[in-house]
């Protein structure tokens, strides 16, 4: 009976001996998610749309090439006289190859059908993923003091 118990123990022990329980995580990108969002916002602040394209995933760019992306962004920014005045990174959470960065943006824009420019602070959550060993912005969502499409068209605000 002892021999059988010993053989079962030996088989169980040897079955696990060649298996590694640790996996090698992918390399961490050199530039942090918060720095990527800061660099993106700095480029947006000065309207360097070619530079902003470097920090976003192809999905976030609607699979547009750089020239089409720049054209679309310029049309949007000009249509609403949208400008980023200032920003502050409020928080970062990294979960493997995904990250969330929350930033407070101070923006200025002019709703359609009005001559008055509006200035406000809003909070945006940026979702990032690792693409080719670099953090890329894959989504952004307003989470506080958001503007609805009606606000841009002069019909009201979504708060």
PDB file of C-alpha atoms in Angstrom, residues 23-157:
ATOM      1  CA  UNK A  23       4.205  33.481 -17.941  1.00  0.00           C
ATOM      2  CA  UNK A  24       6.432  36.134 -19.376  1.00  0.00           C
ATOM      3  CA  UNK A  25       4.371  39.288 -19.694  1.00  0.00           C
ATOM      4  CA  UNK A  26       4.763  41.290 -22.879  1.00  0.00           C
ATOM      5  CA  UNK A  27       7.300  44.113 -22.650  1.00  0.00           C
ATOM      6  CA  UNK A  28       5.985  47.272 -21.053  1.00  0.00           C
ATOM      7  CA  UNK A  29       5.872  50.220 -23.473  1.00  0.00           C
ATOM      8  CA  UNK A  30       8.546  52.829 -22.748  1.00  0.00           C
ATOM      9  CA  UNK A  31       6.091  55.743 -22.667  1.00  0.00           C
ATOM     10  CA  UNK A  32       3.390  55.533 -19.970  1.00  0.00           C
ATOM     11  CA  UNK A  33      -0.339  55.788 -20.769  1.00  0.00           C
ATOM     12  CA  UNK A  34      -0.581  59.138 -18.963  1.00  0.00           C
ATOM     13  CA  UNK A  35       2.320  60.514 -21.014  1.00  0.00           C
ATOM     14  CA  UNK A  36       0.672  59.320 -24.246  1.00  0.00           C
ATOM     15  CA  UNK A  37      -2.556  61.124 -23.318  1.00  0.00           C
ATOM     16  CA  UNK A  38      -0.588  64.246 -22.299  1.00  0.00           C
ATOM     17  CA  UNK A  39       1.345  64.216 -25.581  1.00  0.00           C
ATOM     18  CA  UNK A  40      -1.899  63.706 -27.523  1.00  0.00           C
ATOM     19  CA  UNK A  41      -3.573  66.616 -25.717  1.00  0.00           C
ATOM     20  CA  UNK A  42      -0.531  68.877 -26.191  1.00  0.00           C
ATOM     21  CA  UNK A  43      -0.655  68.158 -29.927  1.00  0.00           C
ATOM     22  CA  UNK A  44      -4.423  68.758 -29.973  1.00  0.00           C
ATOM     23  CA  UNK A  45      -3.954  72.020 -28.068  1.00  0.00           C
ATOM     24  CA  UNK A  46      -1.713  73.384 -30.832  1.00  0.00           C
ATOM     25  CA  UNK A  47      -3.793  71.637 -33.530  1.00  0.00           C
ATOM     26  CA  UNK A  48      -0.945  69.445 -34.726  1.00  0.00           C
ATOM     27  CA  UNK A  49      -3.354  66.842 -36.070  1.00  0.00           C
ATOM     28  CA  UNK A  50      -0.592  64.809 -37.710  1.00  0.00           C
ATOM     29  CA  UNK A  51       0.985  64.411 -34.272  1.00  0.00           C
ATOM     30  CA  UNK A  52      -2.332  63.452 -32.625  1.00  0.00           C
ATOM     31  CA  UNK A  53      -2.650  60.649 -35.194  1.00  0.00           C
ATOM     32  CA  UNK A  54       0.542  59.066 -33.821  1.00  0.00           C
ATOM     33  CA  UNK A  55      -1.111  58.511 -30.428  1.00  0.00           C
ATOM     34  CA  UNK A  56      -4.355  56.845 -31.528  1.00  0.00           C
ATOM     35  CA  UNK A  57      -5.214  53.357 -32.708  1.00  0.00           C
ATOM     36  CA  UNK A  58      -6.455  52.804 -36.252  1.00  0.00           C
ATOM     37  CA  UNK A  59      -9.900  51.961 -34.844  1.00  0.00           C
ATOM     38  CA  UNK A  60     -10.031  55.293 -32.987  1.00  0.00           C
ATOM     39  CA  UNK A  61      -9.080  57.009 -36.247  1.00  0.00           C
ATOM     40  CA  UNK A  62     -12.060  55.233 -37.890  1.00  0.00           C
ATOM     41  CA  UNK A  63      -9.511  53.327 -40.010  1.00  0.00           C
ATOM     42  CA  UNK A  64      -8.742  56.543 -41.904  1.00  0.00           C
ATOM     43  CA  UNK A  65      -5.320  57.281 -43.316  1.00  0.00           C
ATOM     44  CA  UNK A  66      -3.536  60.252 -41.785  1.00  0.00           C
ATOM     45  CA  UNK A  67      -4.627  62.785 -44.426  1.00  0.00           C
ATOM     46  CA  UNK A  68      -8.319  61.823 -44.197  1.00  0.00           C
ATOM     47  CA  UNK A  69      -8.113  61.876 -40.401  1.00  0.00           C
ATOM     48  CA  UNK A  70      -6.532  65.350 -40.421  1.00  0.00           C
ATOM     49  CA  UNK A  71      -9.206  66.636 -42.821  1.00  0.00           C
ATOM     50  CA  UNK A  72     -12.076  65.250 -40.717  1.00  0.00           C
ATOM     51  CA  UNK A  73     -10.627  66.561 -37.455  1.00  0.00           C
ATOM     52  CA  UNK A  74      -9.935  70.005 -38.903  1.00  0.00           C
ATOM     53  CA  UNK A  75     -13.503  70.247 -40.229  1.00  0.00           C
ATOM     54  CA  UNK A  76     -14.927  69.318 -36.818  1.00  0.00           C
ATOM     55  CA  UNK A  77     -12.665  71.682 -34.869  1.00  0.00           C
ATOM     56  CA  UNK A  78     -13.332  74.565 -37.268  1.00  0.00           C
ATOM     57  CA  UNK A  79     -17.094  73.956 -37.448  1.00  0.00           C
ATOM     58  CA  UNK A  80     -17.452  74.432 -33.698  1.00  0.00           C
ATOM     59  CA  UNK A  81     -14.471  76.780 -33.172  1.00  0.00           C
ATOM     60  CA  UNK A  82     -13.298  74.100 -30.717  1.00  0.00           C
ATOM     61  CA  UNK A  83     -10.081  74.745 -28.805  1.00  0.00           C
ATOM     62  CA  UNK A  84      -8.370  72.953 -25.953  1.00  0.00           C
ATOM     63  CA  UNK A  85      -7.231  75.638 -23.535  1.00  0.00           C
ATOM     64  CA  UNK A  86      -5.756  73.488 -20.787  1.00  0.00           C
ATOM     65  CA  UNK A  87      -5.863  69.996 -19.315  1.00  0.00           C
ATOM     66  CA  UNK A  88      -4.853  68.026 -16.254  1.00  0.00           C
ATOM     67  CA  UNK A  89      -4.370  64.264 -15.884  1.00  0.00           C
ATOM     68  CA  UNK A  90      -6.477  63.164 -12.899  1.00  0.00           C
ATOM     69  CA  UNK A  91      -5.839  59.434 -12.723  1.00  0.00           C
ATOM     70  CA  UNK A  92      -4.429  56.329 -14.389  1.00  0.00           C
ATOM     71  CA  UNK A  93      -5.250  52.640 -14.090  1.00  0.00           C
ATOM     72  CA  UNK A  94      -3.240  49.984 -15.933  1.00  0.00           C
ATOM     73  CA  UNK A  95      -4.639  46.481 -16.378  1.00  0.00           C
ATOM     74  CA  UNK A  96      -2.108  44.442 -18.363  1.00  0.00           C
ATOM     75  CA  UNK A  97      -2.181  45.687 -21.951  1.00  0.00           C
ATOM     76  CA  UNK A  98      -5.163  47.995 -21.298  1.00  0.00           C
ATOM     77  CA  UNK A  99      -5.168  51.315 -19.470  1.00  0.00           C
ATOM     78  CA  UNK A 100      -7.588  54.051 -18.491  1.00  0.00           C
ATOM     79  CA  UNK A 101      -6.544  57.676 -18.136  1.00  0.00           C
ATOM     80  CA  UNK A 102      -8.918  60.346 -16.840  1.00  0.00           C
ATOM     81  CA  UNK A 103      -8.220  63.956 -17.754  1.00  0.00           C
ATOM     82  CA  UNK A 104      -9.980  67.211 -17.039  1.00  0.00           C
ATOM     83  CA  UNK A 105     -10.117  69.383 -20.150  1.00  0.00           C
ATOM     84  CA  UNK A 106     -10.771  73.094 -20.271  1.00  0.00           C
ATOM     85  CA  UNK A 107     -12.292  73.720 -23.692  1.00  0.00           C
ATOM     86  CA  UNK A 108     -13.715  76.613 -25.636  1.00  0.00           C
ATOM     87  CA  UNK A 109     -16.213  76.217 -28.466  1.00  0.00           C
ATOM     88  CA  UNK A 110     -19.000  78.012 -30.258  1.00  0.00           C
ATOM     89  CA  UNK A 111     -22.323  76.213 -30.723  1.00  0.00           C
ATOM     90  CA  UNK A 112     -23.829  76.457 -34.204  1.00  0.00           C
ATOM     91  CA  UNK A 113     -26.260  79.360 -34.714  1.00  0.00           C
ATOM     92  CA  UNK A 114     -24.657  81.457 -31.976  1.00  0.00           C
ATOM     93  CA  UNK A 115     -21.932  84.038 -31.937  1.00  0.00           C
ATOM     94  CA  UNK A 116     -21.094  83.494 -28.282  1.00  0.00           C
ATOM     95  CA  UNK A 117     -18.194  81.218 -27.416  1.00  0.00           C
ATOM     96  CA  UNK A 118     -18.625  78.870 -24.473  1.00  0.00           C
ATOM     97  CA  UNK A 119     -15.839  77.875 -22.120  1.00  0.00           C
ATOM     98  CA  UNK A 120     -16.134  74.920 -19.749  1.00  0.00           C
ATOM     99  CA  UNK A 121     -14.313  72.125 -17.967  1.00  0.00           C
ATOM    100  CA  UNK A 122     -15.162  68.536 -18.769  1.00  0.00           C
ATOM    101  CA  UNK A 123     -13.736  65.180 -17.714  1.00  0.00           C
ATOM    102  CA  UNK A 124     -12.803  62.579 -20.310  1.00  0.00           C
ATOM    103  CA  UNK A 125     -11.796  58.960 -19.814  1.00  0.00           C
ATOM    104  CA  UNK A 126      -9.324  57.684 -22.409  1.00  0.00           C
ATOM    105  CA  UNK A 127      -9.012  53.956 -23.030  1.00  0.00           C
ATOM    106  CA  UNK A 128      -5.607  52.797 -24.252  1.00  0.00           C
ATOM    107  CA  UNK A 129      -4.309  49.509 -25.625  1.00  0.00           C
ATOM    108  CA  UNK A 130      -0.832  48.283 -26.483  1.00  0.00           C
ATOM    109  CA  UNK A 131      -0.212  48.216 -30.241  1.00  0.00           C
ATOM    110  CA  UNK A 132       3.275  47.335 -31.520  1.00  0.00           C
ATOM    111  CA  UNK A 133       4.768  47.837 -28.030  1.00  0.00           C
ATOM    112  CA  UNK A 134       3.276  51.349 -27.731  1.00  0.00           C
ATOM    113  CA  UNK A 135       0.273  52.653 -25.836  1.00  0.00           C
ATOM    114  CA  UNK A 136      -2.385  53.946 -28.247  1.00  0.00           C
ATOM    115  CA  UNK A 137      -5.646  55.715 -27.465  1.00  0.00           C
ATOM    116  CA  UNK A 138      -8.460  53.431 -28.583  1.00  0.00           C
ATOM    117  CA  UNK A 139     -11.445  55.292 -27.170  1.00  0.00           C
ATOM    118  CA  UNK A 140     -12.495  58.403 -25.313  1.00  0.00           C
ATOM    119  CA  UNK A 141     -15.657  59.031 -23.359  1.00  0.00           C
ATOM    120  CA  UNK A 142     -16.862  62.160 -21.645  1.00  0.00           C
ATOM    121  CA  UNK A 143     -17.691  61.283 -18.041  1.00  0.00           C
ATOM    122  CA  UNK A 144     -18.498  64.654 -16.460  1.00  0.00           C
ATOM    123  CA  UNK A 145     -19.982  67.966 -17.627  1.00  0.00           C
ATOM    124  CA  UNK A 146     -20.533  66.574 -21.121  1.00  0.00           C
ATOM    125  CA  UNK A 147     -21.852  68.397 -24.144  1.00  0.00           C
ATOM    126  CA  UNK A 148     -24.620  66.783 -26.186  1.00  0.00           C
ATOM    127  CA  UNK A 149     -25.115  67.235 -29.908  1.00  0.00           C
ATOM    128  CA  UNK A 150     -27.938  69.645 -29.027  1.00  0.00           C
ATOM    129  CA  UNK A 151     -25.395  71.776 -27.181  1.00  0.00           C
ATOM    130  CA  UNK A 152     -23.263  71.985 -30.282  1.00  0.00           C
ATOM    131  CA  UNK A 153     -26.276  72.910 -32.386  1.00  0.00           C
ATOM    132  CA  UNK A 154     -27.532  75.503 -29.912  1.00  0.00           C
ATOM    133  CA  UNK A 155     -30.520  73.463 -28.638  1.00  0.00           C
ATOM    134  CA  UNK A 156     -29.404  72.708 -25.076  1.00  0.00           C
ATOM    135  CA  UNK A 157     -26.865  71.038 -22.810  1.00  0.00           C
TER     136      UNK A 157
END
